[in-house]
Coordinates of C-alpha atoms in Angstrom, one line a residue:
Chain A
M1 CA 0.1 0.2 0.0
V2 CA 2.4 2.6 0.6
L3 CA 5.1 1.2 -2.0
A4 CA 1.6 1.9 -4.3
T5 CA 1.5 5.1 -3.2
F6 CA 5.4 5.9 -3.4
A7 CA 4.4 4.8 -7.4
D8 CA 1.7 7.2 -7.6
F9 CA 4.0 9.6 -5.6
M10 CA 6.8 9.4 -8.3
Q11 CA 4.4 9.6 -11.2
Q12 CA 3.0 12.9 -9.9
V13 CA 6.5 14.2 -9.7
V14 CA 7.4 13.0 -13.2
S15 CA 4.5 13.7 -14.8
G16 CA 4.8 17.4 -12.9
L17 CA 8.5 17.5 -14.5
A18 CA 7.2 17.1 -17.9
S19 CA 4.8 20.0 -17.5
G20 CA 7.3 21.9 -15.4
G21 CA 9.9 21.2 -18.6
V22 CA 6.9 23.1 -21.0
Y23 CA 6.6 26.1 -18.3
A24 CA 10.3 26.2 -18.3
L25 CA 10.8 26.5 -21.7
L26 CA 7.7 29.2 -22.2
A27 CA 9.5 30.9 -18.9
L28 CA 12.7 30.8 -20.6
A29 CA 11.5 32.5 -23.3
L30 CA 9.7 35.6 -21.5
V31 CA 13.2 35.7 -19.7
I32 CA 15.3 35.9 -22.8
I33 CA 13.0 38.8 -24.4
H34 CA 12.6 40.6 -20.8
R35 CA 16.7 40.5 -20.3
S36 CA 17.2 41.9 -23.6
T37 CA 14.6 44.0 -24.1
G38 CA 13.1 44.7 -21.2
V39 CA 9.8 44.0 -22.3
I40 CA 7.5 41.2 -20.7
N41 CA 5.7 39.6 -23.6
F42 CA 2.2 38.8 -23.2
A43 CA 1.6 37.4 -26.8
Q44 CA 4.5 34.6 -26.1
G45 CA 1.8 32.3 -25.5
E46 CA -0.5 33.1 -28.6
M47 CA 3.0 32.9 -30.7
A48 CA 3.3 29.8 -29.5
T49 CA 0.1 28.6 -30.4
L50 CA 0.4 29.9 -33.8
S51 CA 3.5 28.1 -34.3
T52 CA 2.0 25.0 -33.2
Y53 CA -1.1 25.4 -35.9
I54 CA 1.4 25.4 -38.2
A55 CA 3.2 22.4 -37.2
W56 CA -0.5 21.0 -37.3
T57 CA -1.4 22.1 -40.9
L58 CA 1.6 21.0 -42.4
T59 CA 1.3 17.7 -40.6
A60 CA -2.7 17.0 -41.0
N61 CA -3.2 18.9 -44.1
H62 CA 0.1 18.6 -46.0
G63 CA 1.3 15.3 -45.1
W64 CA 4.7 16.4 -44.0
S65 CA 5.9 13.7 -41.5
Y66 CA 6.5 14.9 -38.0
W67 CA 10.1 15.8 -37.7
P68 CA 10.4 17.8 -40.7
A69 CA 7.5 19.8 -39.9
F70 CA 8.9 20.2 -36.5
V71 CA 12.0 21.6 -38.0
A72 CA 10.0 23.6 -40.5
T73 CA 8.3 25.0 -37.4
L74 CA 10.9 26.1 -35.6
A75 CA 12.8 27.8 -38.3
L76 CA 9.3 30.0 -39.6
S77 CA 8.9 31.1 -35.5
F78 CA 12.5 32.0 -35.4
G79 CA 11.8 34.2 -38.6
G80 CA 8.8 35.0 -36.9
G81 CA 10.0 36.5 -34.2
V82 CA 13.0 38.7 -35.8
L83 CA 10.2 40.5 -38.2
T84 CA 8.1 40.8 -34.7
H85 CA 11.0 42.3 -33.3
R86 CA 12.0 44.5 -36.6
V87 CA 7.8 45.3 -37.5
V88 CA 6.4 45.5 -34.3
I89 CA 8.3 45.8 -31.0
R90 CA 11.0 48.5 -32.4
P91 CA 8.9 51.1 -32.8
V92 CA 7.6 51.2 -29.1
E93 CA 10.7 49.6 -27.4
R94 CA 11.8 52.6 -25.7
G95 CA 8.9 54.3 -25.1
D96 CA 6.4 54.0 -22.0
V97 CA 5.7 51.0 -20.2
L98 CA 1.9 50.9 -20.9
R99 CA 2.9 51.4 -24.4
I100 CA 4.7 48.2 -24.8
V101 CA 2.2 46.5 -22.4
I102 CA -0.7 47.4 -25.0
V103 CA 1.4 46.8 -28.3
T104 CA 2.1 42.9 -26.8
I105 CA -1.6 42.7 -25.6
G106 CA -2.7 43.8 -29.0
L107 CA -0.3 41.2 -31.0
L108 CA -2.1 38.4 -28.7
I109 CA -5.2 39.5 -29.2
A110 CA -4.5 40.0 -33.0
I111 CA -2.5 36.4 -33.3
N112 CA -5.3 34.3 -31.7
G113 CA -7.5 36.3 -33.8
F114 CA -5.9 35.1 -36.9
V115 CA -5.8 31.5 -35.7
I116 CA -9.2 31.6 -34.9
W117 CA -9.7 33.1 -38.5
Q118 CA -7.4 30.9 -39.9
W119 CA -8.1 27.4 -38.6
S120 CA -11.5 28.0 -36.8
G121 CA -12.1 27.3 -33.1
Q122 CA -12.1 23.7 -33.4
P123 CA -10.1 21.7 -31.1
Q124 CA -7.5 19.7 -33.3
Q125 CA -5.1 16.6 -32.4
L126 CA -1.4 17.0 -32.8
G127 CA -0.1 13.8 -33.0
S128 CA 3.0 12.7 -30.3
P129 CA 6.1 11.7 -32.0
F130 CA 6.6 9.9 -28.5
G131 CA 3.5 7.4 -28.8
T132 CA 1.5 6.6 -26.1
S133 CA 3.4 3.8 -24.8
V134 CA 4.2 3.3 -20.7
I135 CA 7.2 2.5 -19.6
D136 CA 7.5 0.8 -16.3
V137 CA 10.6 1.9 -14.3
G138 CA 10.7 0.2 -10.9
G139 CA 7.3 0.6 -10.5
V140 CA 6.6 3.4 -12.0
A141 CA 4.7 3.7 -14.7
I142 CA 6.0 7.2 -16.8
A143 CA 4.1 8.0 -20.5
A144 CA 6.8 7.8 -22.9
Q145 CA 5.4 11.6 -24.2
D146 CA 6.1 12.8 -20.2
I147 CA 9.6 11.2 -20.9
G148 CA 10.4 12.8 -24.1
T149 CA 9.0 16.2 -23.1
I150 CA 11.6 16.1 -20.2
A151 CA 14.3 14.8 -22.6
V152 CA 13.4 17.7 -24.9
A153 CA 13.3 20.3 -22.5
F154 CA 16.5 19.7 -21.1
G155 CA 18.1 19.3 -24.7
I156 CA 16.8 22.5 -25.6
V157 CA 18.3 24.4 -22.4
A158 CA 21.4 22.7 -23.0
L159 CA 21.9 24.0 -26.3
L160 CA 20.6 27.1 -25.7
W161 CA 23.3 27.1 -22.5
V162 CA 26.6 26.3 -25.6
L163 CA 24.7 28.8 -27.1
F164 CA 25.0 31.5 -24.6
R165 CA 28.3 30.5 -23.2
F166 CA 30.6 29.3 -25.6
T167 CA 30.0 30.9 -29.1
K168 CA 30.4 34.3 -30.3
V169 CA 26.4 35.3 -30.9
G170 CA 25.8 34.0 -27.5
L171 CA 28.5 36.7 -26.4
A172 CA 27.2 39.3 -28.2
L173 CA 23.7 38.8 -27.1
R174 CA 24.8 38.6 -23.9
A175 CA 26.6 42.1 -24.7
S176 CA 23.5 43.8 -25.6
A177 CA 21.4 42.5 -22.9
V178 CA 23.6 44.0 -20.7
N179 CA 24.8 47.1 -21.8
P180 CA 23.8 48.2 -25.2
E181 CA 25.6 50.6 -26.1
E182 CA 29.2 49.5 -25.2
A183 CA 28.3 46.9 -27.2
R184 CA 27.5 48.7 -30.6
L185 CA 30.9 50.6 -29.5
V186 CA 32.8 47.4 -30.0
G187 CA 31.1 46.5 -33.2
V188 CA 28.0 44.6 -32.1
R189 CA 25.1 44.9 -34.0
V190 CA 22.7 45.5 -30.9
T191 CA 19.5 45.7 -32.9
W192 CA 20.1 42.4 -34.5
M193 CA 21.2 41.1 -31.4
L194 CA 17.5 41.8 -30.1
A195 CA 15.7 40.7 -33.2
L196 CA 17.8 37.4 -32.8
G197 CA 16.8 37.1 -29.2
W198 CA 13.2 37.7 -30.3
G199 CA 13.4 34.7 -32.9
L200 CA 15.0 32.7 -29.9
A201 CA 12.4 33.1 -27.4
A202 CA 9.6 32.5 -30.8
T203 CA 11.5 29.6 -31.5
L204 CA 11.6 28.1 -27.9
G205 CA 7.3 28.9 -27.5
A206 CA 7.2 26.8 -30.6
V207 CA 8.8 23.9 -28.9
A208 CA 7.0 24.6 -25.7
G209 CA 3.3 24.7 -27.8
M210 CA 4.4 21.3 -29.8
L211 CA 4.9 19.7 -26.7
T212 CA 2.1 20.7 -25.0
A213 CA -0.5 20.2 -27.8
P214 CA -0.2 16.6 -27.7
T215 CA -1.8 16.1 -23.9
V216 CA -4.1 19.3 -23.8
G217 CA -5.4 19.1 -27.4
L218 CA -4.6 22.1 -29.8
D219 CA -7.1 24.8 -29.4
P220 CA -6.8 28.6 -30.0
N221 CA -6.4 29.3 -26.3
M222 CA -4.3 26.4 -25.6
M223 CA -1.3 28.4 -24.2
Q224 CA -3.2 30.9 -22.2
A225 CA -3.3 29.3 -18.9
I226 CA 0.5 27.8 -19.6
L227 CA 1.8 31.5 -20.2
I228 CA 0.5 32.1 -17.0
Y229 CA 2.2 29.4 -15.7
A230 CA 5.3 30.6 -17.3
F231 CA 4.8 34.3 -16.0
A232 CA 4.8 32.8 -12.3
A233 CA 7.9 30.6 -13.3
A234 CA 9.9 33.3 -14.5
V235 CA 9.0 35.6 -11.6
L236 CA 9.7 32.8 -9.2
G237 CA 13.3 32.0 -10.4
G238 CA 13.8 36.0 -10.9
I239 CA 12.7 37.7 -14.1
D240 CA 16.2 38.2 -15.4
S241 CA 17.5 34.9 -14.7
P242 CA 17.7 32.1 -17.4
V243 CA 18.4 29.3 -14.9
G244 CA 16.0 30.7 -12.8
A245 CA 13.5 30.2 -15.2
V246 CA 14.3 26.6 -15.5
V247 CA 13.9 26.0 -11.6
G248 CA 11.1 28.0 -11.4
G249 CA 9.1 26.2 -14.2
L250 CA 10.1 22.8 -13.0
L251 CA 9.1 23.4 -9.8
L252 CA 6.1 25.0 -10.2
G253 CA 5.2 21.9 -12.5
V254 CA 5.9 19.8 -9.3
L255 CA 3.9 21.9 -6.9
L256 CA 0.9 21.8 -8.8
N257 CA 1.0 17.9 -9.6
L258 CA 1.5 17.2 -5.8
L259 CA -1.2 19.5 -4.8
S260 CA -3.7 17.8 -7.1
Y261 CA -2.7 14.3 -5.8
L262 CA -2.6 15.6 -2.2
S263 CA -6.1 17.0 -2.8
Q264 CA -7.1 13.3 -3.8
Y265 CA -6.0 11.0 -0.7
H266 CA -5.0 13.6 2.3
G267 CA -7.2 16.0 3.0
L268 CA -6.7 18.8 0.7
G269 CA -10.0 18.4 -1.1
W270 CA -10.5 21.8 -1.0
F271 CA -7.7 21.7 -4.0
T272 CA -9.6 21.3 -7.4
E273 CA -8.4 21.6 -10.7
E274 CA -9.8 25.3 -10.8
L275 CA -7.5 26.1 -8.4
R276 CA -4.0 25.5 -9.9
L277 CA -4.2 28.8 -12.2
P278 CA -4.9 30.9 -8.9
T279 CA -2.2 29.1 -7.4
A280 CA -0.1 30.7 -10.1
L281 CA -1.4 34.2 -9.1
L282 CA -0.4 33.6 -5.8
V283 CA 3.1 32.5 -6.6
I284 CA 3.3 35.9 -8.8
L285 CA 2.0 38.0 -6.0
V286 CA 3.9 36.1 -2.9
V287 CA 7.1 36.3 -4.8
L288 CA 6.4 39.8 -6.7
L289 CA 6.0 41.1 -2.6
V290 CA 8.0 39.3 -0.6
R291 CA 11.2 38.9 -3.1
P292 CA 11.0 40.9 -6.3
T293 CA 14.2 39.2 -7.4
G294 CA 12.7 35.7 -7.2
L295 CA 15.1 32.8 -6.4
F296 CA 17.8 33.9 -9.0
G297 CA 17.8 36.8 -9.5
K298 CA 19.9 40.1 -8.7
P299 CA 18.9 42.9 -7.1
E300 CA 17.7 45.4 -9.8
V301 CA 19.6 48.3 -10.4
K302 CA 17.5 51.3 -12.1
R303 CA 18.8 52.6 -15.3
V304 CA 18.5 56.6 -15.2
Chain B
M1 CA -17.1 83.1 -19.7
N2 CA -15.4 80.5 -22.1
T3 CA -15.7 78.1 -19.5
R4 CA -19.2 79.1 -18.7
A5 CA -20.3 78.2 -22.1
T6 CA -18.2 74.7 -22.4
R7 CA -20.0 73.8 -19.3
I8 CA -23.1 74.8 -20.5
A9 CA -22.8 72.7 -23.5
G10 CA -21.4 70.1 -21.5
F11 CA -24.9 70.0 -19.8
V12 CA -26.8 70.1 -22.6
G13 CA -25.0 67.5 -24.6
F14 CA -25.5 65.2 -21.3
G15 CA -29.0 66.1 -21.5
A16 CA -29.3 64.9 -25.2
L17 CA -27.4 61.9 -23.9
V18 CA -30.0 61.0 -21.9
A19 CA -33.0 61.8 -23.8
L20 CA -31.4 59.3 -26.3
V21 CA -30.9 56.8 -23.6
V22 CA -34.7 56.9 -23.0
V23 CA -36.4 56.8 -26.6
L24 CA -34.1 54.8 -28.2
P25 CA -36.0 51.5 -27.3
A26 CA -38.4 52.7 -29.0
F27 CA -37.3 53.3 -32.1
V28 CA -34.6 50.3 -33.0
S29 CA -35.4 46.5 -32.7
D30 CA -34.4 44.8 -29.1
Y31 CA -31.7 43.1 -30.6
N32 CA -30.0 46.4 -31.3
T33 CA -30.9 47.9 -28.3
Q34 CA -29.2 45.3 -26.3
R35 CA -26.4 45.9 -28.2
F36 CA -26.4 49.5 -27.0
A37 CA -27.2 48.0 -23.5
Y38 CA -23.4 46.2 -23.7
V39 CA -21.8 49.7 -25.4
G40 CA -23.1 51.3 -21.7
V41 CA -21.6 48.4 -20.1
Y42 CA -18.0 48.6 -21.5
L43 CA -18.6 52.6 -21.1
I44 CA -18.8 51.8 -17.7
A45 CA -16.3 49.8 -17.2
L46 CA -13.8 52.2 -19.2
L47 CA -14.8 54.7 -17.3
G48 CA -13.4 52.5 -14.1
L49 CA -10.3 51.7 -15.9
N50 CA -9.8 55.6 -17.0
V51 CA -9.4 56.4 -12.7
L52 CA -7.1 54.0 -13.0
T53 CA -5.0 54.3 -16.2
G54 CA -5.6 57.4 -16.7
Y55 CA -5.9 59.2 -13.6
T56 CA -3.2 57.5 -11.8
G57 CA -0.9 55.7 -14.4
Q58 CA -1.3 52.0 -12.9
I59 CA -1.7 49.7 -15.5
S60 CA -4.5 47.0 -14.9
L61 CA -5.0 44.2 -17.2
G62 CA -7.3 42.6 -14.7
H63 CA -10.3 45.2 -15.3
G64 CA -12.4 41.9 -16.3
A65 CA -12.0 40.4 -13.2
F66 CA -13.3 42.7 -11.1
M67 CA -16.5 42.9 -13.8
A68 CA -16.8 39.4 -13.2
I69 CA -16.7 39.7 -9.7
G70 CA -19.6 42.5 -9.9
G71 CA -21.4 40.3 -11.9
Y72 CA -21.5 37.2 -9.9
T73 CA -22.3 39.2 -6.6
S74 CA -25.5 40.3 -8.6
A75 CA -26.7 37.3 -9.9
L76 CA -26.4 35.5 -6.6
L77 CA -27.7 38.2 -4.5
M78 CA -30.5 37.6 -7.5
V79 CA -31.1 34.0 -8.2
G80 CA -28.9 32.4 -4.8
N81 CA -26.5 29.4 -4.7
E82 CA -29.0 27.2 -2.9
Q83 CA -29.6 24.8 -5.4
F84 CA -25.5 24.1 -5.7
G85 CA -25.8 23.7 -2.0
G86 CA -24.8 27.4 -1.2
P87 CA -25.8 29.4 1.7
I88 CA -27.2 32.4 -0.2
G89 CA -31.0 32.5 -0.6
G90 CA -31.2 35.3 -3.2
G91 CA -34.1 37.2 -4.0
V92 CA -33.3 40.7 -4.2
R93 CA -34.8 42.6 -6.7
D94 CA -32.4 43.0 -9.4
V95 CA -31.8 47.1 -9.0
W96 CA -30.9 47.0 -5.8
T97 CA -28.3 43.9 -6.7
I98 CA -26.4 47.0 -8.4
P99 CA -24.6 49.2 -5.7
V100 CA -24.1 46.4 -3.2
A101 CA -22.4 44.6 -6.9
G102 CA -20.2 47.6 -7.1
L103 CA -19.9 47.8 -3.1
V104 CA -18.3 44.6 -3.0
A105 CA -16.0 44.8 -6.0
G106 CA -14.7 48.1 -4.6
L107 CA -14.0 46.6 -1.4
I108 CA -12.6 43.4 -3.1
G109 CA -10.6 46.1 -5.6
F110 CA -9.3 48.1 -2.4
A111 CA -8.4 44.9 -0.9
F112 CA -6.0 44.5 -4.0
G113 CA -4.9 48.1 -4.1
I114 CA -2.5 47.3 -0.9
P115 CA -0.7 45.2 -2.0
A116 CA -0.5 46.6 -5.8
L117 CA 0.7 49.8 -4.8
R118 CA 4.3 48.1 -4.1
L119 CA 4.3 46.9 -7.8
S120 CA 4.3 49.1 -10.7
G121 CA 4.9 49.3 -14.6
L122 CA 5.3 45.7 -16.1
Y123 CA 5.3 43.9 -12.6
L124 CA 1.5 45.5 -11.7
A125 CA 0.7 44.6 -15.5
L126 CA 2.0 41.2 -15.2
A127 CA -0.1 40.4 -11.8
T128 CA -3.3 42.2 -12.9
F129 CA -3.2 39.9 -16.3
A130 CA -2.7 36.7 -13.9
I131 CA -5.8 38.1 -12.3
A132 CA -7.8 38.3 -15.4
V133 CA -7.1 34.6 -16.3
A134 CA -7.1 33.1 -13.1
T135 CA -10.7 34.4 -11.9
P136 CA -13.1 32.1 -14.1
P137 CA -11.6 29.2 -12.8
C138 CA -11.5 30.6 -9.3
S139 CA -15.1 31.0 -9.3
S140 CA -16.5 27.7 -10.9
A141 CA -14.3 26.1 -8.4
S142 CA -16.3 28.3 -5.7
S143 CA -19.2 27.1 -7.4
S144 CA -19.1 23.6 -7.4
S145 CA -18.4 21.9 -4.3
P146 CA -15.0 20.8 -3.8
A147 CA -16.9 17.1 -2.8
A148 CA -18.4 16.8 -6.1
A149 CA -15.8 17.6 -7.9
R150 CA -13.4 15.1 -6.4
E151 CA -15.7 12.4 -6.3
S152 CA -16.1 13.1 -10.6
S153 CA -12.8 13.4 -11.4
S154 CA -12.0 10.1 -9.1
S155 CA -14.6 8.1 -10.4
G156 CA -13.5 8.1 -13.8
S157 CA -10.7 5.7 -14.9
P158 CA -8.5 3.6 -13.0
R159 CA -5.3 5.3 -12.4
R160 CA -2.7 5.8 -15.3
P161 CA 0.4 8.0 -15.9
G162 CA -0.1 10.9 -17.1
R163 CA -3.6 11.0 -15.6
S164 CA -2.7 14.5 -13.4
R165 CA -1.7 16.1 -17.4
G166 CA -5.0 14.8 -18.5
R167 CA -6.2 16.7 -15.3
S168 CA -4.4 19.7 -16.0
R169 CA -6.1 19.4 -19.5
S170 CA -9.4 19.8 -17.9
S171 CA -7.8 23.2 -16.2
A172 CA -6.0 24.2 -19.1
T173 CA -9.1 23.8 -21.4
R174 CA -11.7 24.6 -19.1
S175 CA -10.4 27.9 -18.5
P176 CA -10.6 29.6 -21.6
T177 CA -14.4 28.5 -22.1
T178 CA -15.4 29.5 -18.6
S179 CA -13.4 32.5 -19.1
G180 CA -16.1 33.9 -21.3
S181 CA -16.9 37.3 -22.3
T182 CA -15.3 39.4 -19.6
T183 CA -11.5 38.4 -18.5
S184 CA -8.7 37.2 -20.4
P185 CA -8.2 39.8 -22.9
G186 CA -7.4 37.1 -25.8
R187 CA -10.9 35.7 -24.9
S188 CA -13.0 38.8 -24.8
R189 CA -12.2 39.5 -28.5
S190 CA -12.8 36.5 -29.8
S191 CA -16.1 36.1 -27.9
R192 CA -17.2 39.4 -28.4
S193 CA -19.1 38.4 -31.1
S194 CA -21.4 36.1 -29.7
V195 CA -22.2 38.0 -26.8
P196 CA -25.3 39.6 -28.5
G197 CA -26.5 36.8 -30.2

């Protein structure tokens, strides 16, 4: 009995890590954009939804197989992200916060409307590349989809780390985020680096969307709740810290799953599914009020 | 002199508007009357938003949440929630529920304002956006009794892996559908077309 409960518990942890991996990817996208351009991209979720729809239409309507569609979607999303920065964001980047917020909210509404117009609001089914099999690891049954999601999330994080840490582009990206003026002086094309950041973020969002769609079903509002979890994850980790975004995402995924699990067995009956989102809201509020820098953030130095 | 003229013009304009609102239903169809009523509803919400963003310069993306609180208060006072096992009997006349709803939403807004004072700019936008998205599931959680919800969720299929993802699916898909017309910004636009119909 105890063993069964433990297996249950581990299952919850693993599937929490899987959904946490998705939150982490989207949170990472938010952090990359916030670090480089100081913008919180409210349209990040909808951009991911759009990417996922592109992947779906390639596989379902144009007969592509999954992985070519996956790669093509990432490429398209990257281009879309760069384009978004050049066309939509750059003109308002240096303005008032309210302007930026409203522009990204407008982007959210526009993309949402575009997706509904183009593909209707009908839920669709995007296939999973990992299949539906279940793997038994020491009495703990784990869905292949969960393992695949975790693997892809960690793989992407590792790739990103290598990019930022060991390549010239990564160095330029970091330089333009930390000190745009001096970066420009040493010959970094800062505005292109910012656009590159948006492209990377859009690509991350696309991966997150494609990992999410097989489990929750593809519909135009699929990423709205996940965006809130990603916000919570990013805030929890410290909105400027990539490591924090990943840790925050995984923590949040496991926390929410364990709360649901406990609610079934251990007298937390009031914690229903509907309270997952408000929990994320609570995390956002508490972190912002008690420790605005999050777990890994550095205290913000006000720019003059 | 000039200010006096504008003030008089203002009064006249306001009077004309009131007269228009009074006589309009006699000239347009019920359907269009309802659409004009929605114009009024959004106008009131906009006035509230203007106090916050226009006068005090604070960003609120969660305004729809307070609309929802007002709406739920009004509905609870009129209909009650006894049929869902709640304690409120209802039966209040509709007109009287409106000021009470305003008061309740105002108190909750005030309560939220205390922590919000410490946030500014992007962070305030973020927190209020989360409120907008989190309110609909909150309200549906309080209207369904937890015990019943738990029963329905555990009486389903035998435990299988990835089940909690399945459960998280229910929350992810439910939240947009229940968010209906008011709260989340992405949703409000897409469902606006369905509001009058």
